[in-house]
PDB file of C-alpha atoms in Angstrom:
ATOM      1  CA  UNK A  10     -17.620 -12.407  -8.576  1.00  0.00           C
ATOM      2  CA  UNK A  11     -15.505 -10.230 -10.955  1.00  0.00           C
ATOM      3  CA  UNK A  12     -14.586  -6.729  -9.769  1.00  0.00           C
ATOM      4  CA  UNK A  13     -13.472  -5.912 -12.845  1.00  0.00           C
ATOM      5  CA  UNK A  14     -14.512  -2.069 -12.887  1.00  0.00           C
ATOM      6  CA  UNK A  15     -15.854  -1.748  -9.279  1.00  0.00           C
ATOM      7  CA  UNK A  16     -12.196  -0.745  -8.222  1.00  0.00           C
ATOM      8  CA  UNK A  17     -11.524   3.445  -7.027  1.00  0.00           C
ATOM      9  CA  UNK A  18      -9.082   5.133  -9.598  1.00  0.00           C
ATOM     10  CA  UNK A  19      -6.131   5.443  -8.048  1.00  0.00           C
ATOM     11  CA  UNK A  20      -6.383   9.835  -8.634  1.00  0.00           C
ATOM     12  CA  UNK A  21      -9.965   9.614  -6.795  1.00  0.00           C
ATOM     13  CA  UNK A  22      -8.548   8.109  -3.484  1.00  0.00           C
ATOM     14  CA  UNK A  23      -9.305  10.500  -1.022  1.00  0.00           C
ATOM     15  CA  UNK A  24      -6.026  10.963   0.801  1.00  0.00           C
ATOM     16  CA  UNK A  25      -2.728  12.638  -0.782  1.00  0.00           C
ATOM     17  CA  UNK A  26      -0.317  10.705   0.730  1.00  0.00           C
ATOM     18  CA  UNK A  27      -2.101   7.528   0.473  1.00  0.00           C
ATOM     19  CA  UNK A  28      -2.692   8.029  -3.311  1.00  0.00           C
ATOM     20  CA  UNK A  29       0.600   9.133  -3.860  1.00  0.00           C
ATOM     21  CA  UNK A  30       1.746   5.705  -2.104  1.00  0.00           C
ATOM     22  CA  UNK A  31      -0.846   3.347  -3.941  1.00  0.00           C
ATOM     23  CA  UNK A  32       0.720   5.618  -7.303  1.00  0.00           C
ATOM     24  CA  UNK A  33       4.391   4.698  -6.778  1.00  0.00           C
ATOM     25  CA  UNK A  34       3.721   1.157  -5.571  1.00  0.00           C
ATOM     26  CA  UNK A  35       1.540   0.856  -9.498  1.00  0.00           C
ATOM     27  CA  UNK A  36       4.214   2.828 -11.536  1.00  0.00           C
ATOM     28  CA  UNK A  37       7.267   0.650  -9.441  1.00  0.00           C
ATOM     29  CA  UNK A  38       8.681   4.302  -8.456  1.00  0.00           C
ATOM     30  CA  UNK A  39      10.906   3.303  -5.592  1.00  0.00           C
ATOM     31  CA  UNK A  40      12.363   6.872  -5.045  1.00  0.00           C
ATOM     32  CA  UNK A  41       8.759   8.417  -5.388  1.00  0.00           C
ATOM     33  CA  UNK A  42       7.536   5.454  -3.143  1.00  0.00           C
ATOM     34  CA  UNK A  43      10.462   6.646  -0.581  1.00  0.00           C
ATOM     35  CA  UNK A  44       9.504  10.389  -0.494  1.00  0.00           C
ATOM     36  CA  UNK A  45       6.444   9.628   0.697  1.00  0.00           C
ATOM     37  CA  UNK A  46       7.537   8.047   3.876  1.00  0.00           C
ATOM     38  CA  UNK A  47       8.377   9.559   7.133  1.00  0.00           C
ATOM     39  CA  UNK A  48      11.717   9.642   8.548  1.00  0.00           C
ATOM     40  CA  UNK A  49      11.881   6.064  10.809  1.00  0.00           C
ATOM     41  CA  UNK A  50       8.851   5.309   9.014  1.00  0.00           C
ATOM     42  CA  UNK A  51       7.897   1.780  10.054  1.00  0.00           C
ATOM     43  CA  UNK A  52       5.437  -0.978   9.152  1.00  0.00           C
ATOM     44  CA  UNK A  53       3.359  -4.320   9.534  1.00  0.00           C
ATOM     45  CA  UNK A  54       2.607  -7.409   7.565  1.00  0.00           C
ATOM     46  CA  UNK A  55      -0.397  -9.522   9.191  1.00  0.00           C
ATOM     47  CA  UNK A  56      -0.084  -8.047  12.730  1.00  0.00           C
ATOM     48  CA  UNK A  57       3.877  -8.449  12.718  1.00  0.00           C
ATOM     49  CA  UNK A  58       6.722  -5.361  12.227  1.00  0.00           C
ATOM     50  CA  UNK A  59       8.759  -5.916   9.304  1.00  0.00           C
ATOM     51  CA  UNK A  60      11.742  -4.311   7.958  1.00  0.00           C
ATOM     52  CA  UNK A  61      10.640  -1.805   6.264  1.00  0.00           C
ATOM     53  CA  UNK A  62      13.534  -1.632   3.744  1.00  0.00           C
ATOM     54  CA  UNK A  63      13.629  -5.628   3.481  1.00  0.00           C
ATOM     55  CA  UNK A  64       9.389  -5.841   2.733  1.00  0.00           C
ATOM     56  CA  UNK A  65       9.326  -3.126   0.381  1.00  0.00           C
ATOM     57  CA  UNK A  66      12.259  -4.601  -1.787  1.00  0.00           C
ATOM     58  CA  UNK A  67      10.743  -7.987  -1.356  1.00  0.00           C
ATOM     59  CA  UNK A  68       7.231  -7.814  -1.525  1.00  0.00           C
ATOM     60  CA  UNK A  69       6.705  -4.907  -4.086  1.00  0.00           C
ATOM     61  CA  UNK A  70      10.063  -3.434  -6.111  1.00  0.00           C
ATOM     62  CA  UNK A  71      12.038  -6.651  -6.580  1.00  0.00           C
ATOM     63  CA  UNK A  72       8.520  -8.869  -7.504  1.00  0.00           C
ATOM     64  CA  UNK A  73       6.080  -6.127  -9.599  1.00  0.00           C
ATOM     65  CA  UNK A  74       3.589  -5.233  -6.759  1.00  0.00           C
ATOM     66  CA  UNK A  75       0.435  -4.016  -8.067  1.00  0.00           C
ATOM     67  CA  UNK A  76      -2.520  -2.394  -6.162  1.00  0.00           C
ATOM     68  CA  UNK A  77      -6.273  -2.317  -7.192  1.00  0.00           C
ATOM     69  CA  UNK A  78      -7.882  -0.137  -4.332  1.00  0.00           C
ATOM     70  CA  UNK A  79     -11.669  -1.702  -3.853  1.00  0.00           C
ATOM     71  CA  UNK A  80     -12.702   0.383  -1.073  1.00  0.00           C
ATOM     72  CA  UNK A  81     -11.848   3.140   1.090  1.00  0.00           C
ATOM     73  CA  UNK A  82     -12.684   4.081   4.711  1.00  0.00           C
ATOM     74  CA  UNK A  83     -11.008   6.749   7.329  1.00  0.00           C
ATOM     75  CA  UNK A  84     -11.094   9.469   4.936  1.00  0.00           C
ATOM     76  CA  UNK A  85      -9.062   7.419   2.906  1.00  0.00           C
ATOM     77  CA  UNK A  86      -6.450   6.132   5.275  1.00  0.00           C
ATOM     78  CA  UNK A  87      -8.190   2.531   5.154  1.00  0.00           C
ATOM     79  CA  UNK A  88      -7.588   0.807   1.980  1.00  0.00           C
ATOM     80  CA  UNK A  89      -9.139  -2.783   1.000  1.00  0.00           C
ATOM     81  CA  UNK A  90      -7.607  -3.924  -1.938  1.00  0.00           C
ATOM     82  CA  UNK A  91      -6.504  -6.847  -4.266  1.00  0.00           C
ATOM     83  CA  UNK A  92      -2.605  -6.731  -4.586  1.00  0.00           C
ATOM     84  CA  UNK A  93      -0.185  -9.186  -6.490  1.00  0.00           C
ATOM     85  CA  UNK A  94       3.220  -9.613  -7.096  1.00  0.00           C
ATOM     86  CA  UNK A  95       4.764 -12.191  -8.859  1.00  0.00           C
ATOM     87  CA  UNK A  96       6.186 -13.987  -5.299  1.00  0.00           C
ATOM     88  CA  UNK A  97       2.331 -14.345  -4.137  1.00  0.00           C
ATOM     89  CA  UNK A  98       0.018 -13.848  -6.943  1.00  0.00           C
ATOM     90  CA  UNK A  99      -3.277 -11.666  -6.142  1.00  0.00           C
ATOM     91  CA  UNK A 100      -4.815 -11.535  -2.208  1.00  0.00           C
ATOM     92  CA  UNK A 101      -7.264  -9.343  -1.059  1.00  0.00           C
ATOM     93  CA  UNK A 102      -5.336  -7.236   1.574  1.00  0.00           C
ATOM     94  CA  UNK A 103      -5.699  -4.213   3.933  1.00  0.00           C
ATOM     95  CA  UNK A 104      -3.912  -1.354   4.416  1.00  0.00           C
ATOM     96  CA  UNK A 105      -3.972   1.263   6.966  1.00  0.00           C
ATOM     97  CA  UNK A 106      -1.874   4.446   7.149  1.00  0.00           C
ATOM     98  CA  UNK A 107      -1.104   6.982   9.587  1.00  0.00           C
ATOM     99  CA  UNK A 108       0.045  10.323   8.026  1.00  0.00           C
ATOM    100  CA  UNK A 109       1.805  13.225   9.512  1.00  0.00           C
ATOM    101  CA  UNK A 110       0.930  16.660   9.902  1.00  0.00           C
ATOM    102  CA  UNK A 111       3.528  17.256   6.874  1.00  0.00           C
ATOM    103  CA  UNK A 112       1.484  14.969   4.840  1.00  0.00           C
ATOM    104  CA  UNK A 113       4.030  12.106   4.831  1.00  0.00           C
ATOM    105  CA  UNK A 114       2.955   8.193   5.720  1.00  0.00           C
ATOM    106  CA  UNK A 115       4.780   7.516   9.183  1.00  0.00           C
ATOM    107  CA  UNK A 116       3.573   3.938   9.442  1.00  0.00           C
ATOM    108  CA  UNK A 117       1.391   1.649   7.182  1.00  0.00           C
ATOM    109  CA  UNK A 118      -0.215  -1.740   8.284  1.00  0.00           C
ATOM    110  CA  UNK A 119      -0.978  -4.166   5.655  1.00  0.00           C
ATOM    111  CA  UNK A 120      -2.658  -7.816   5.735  1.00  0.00           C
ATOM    112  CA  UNK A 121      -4.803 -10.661   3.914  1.00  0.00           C
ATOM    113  CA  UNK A 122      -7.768  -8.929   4.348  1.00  0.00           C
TER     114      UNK A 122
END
């Protein structure tokens, strides 16, 4: 089935910080991307903690990560999506996000979905 159109605009996600993150990862904004994050933010890739620094160079900067946000739960901290890069091609993934009170993303969880 083609979900062609049934995908959230990225502006209508319901969270700030998470549509600010799904908006840098889409324009390739690393320092945008960074402001975002918490001091010692950290992070997961299919139940396993990752270098942050490492991932995000790997799996979105260095190979054109792109995020189409299908669905949203948690007021908006829950994120079902299809993402590619050009190391993987397109999966349907998760993503979950915990935010601070200051509105930045302390930790995100992400996995084939």
């Amino acid at each position: 089935m083609s979900l062609t159109g049934m995908t959230i605009q990225t502006s209508k996600l319901s969270d700030p910080a998470v549509r600010a993150f799904v908006t840098a990862v889409n324009a390739h904004d690393r320092e945008g991307f960074l402001s975002i994050l918490a001091p010692g933010a950290t992070m997961a890739d299919d139940g396993t903690d990752r270098d942050l620094a490492d991932w995000i160079e790997r799996e979105i900067f260095a190979s054109n990560g792109h995020m189409e946000v299908d669905n949203e739960s948690n007021r908006g901290r829950d994120l079902l999506t299809h993402y590619r890069n050009d190391t993987w091609g397109e999966m349907r993934t998760r993503w979950h996000f915990e935010v601070e009170d200051d509105g930045r993303i302390s930790r995100f969880e992400t996995g084939q979905a």
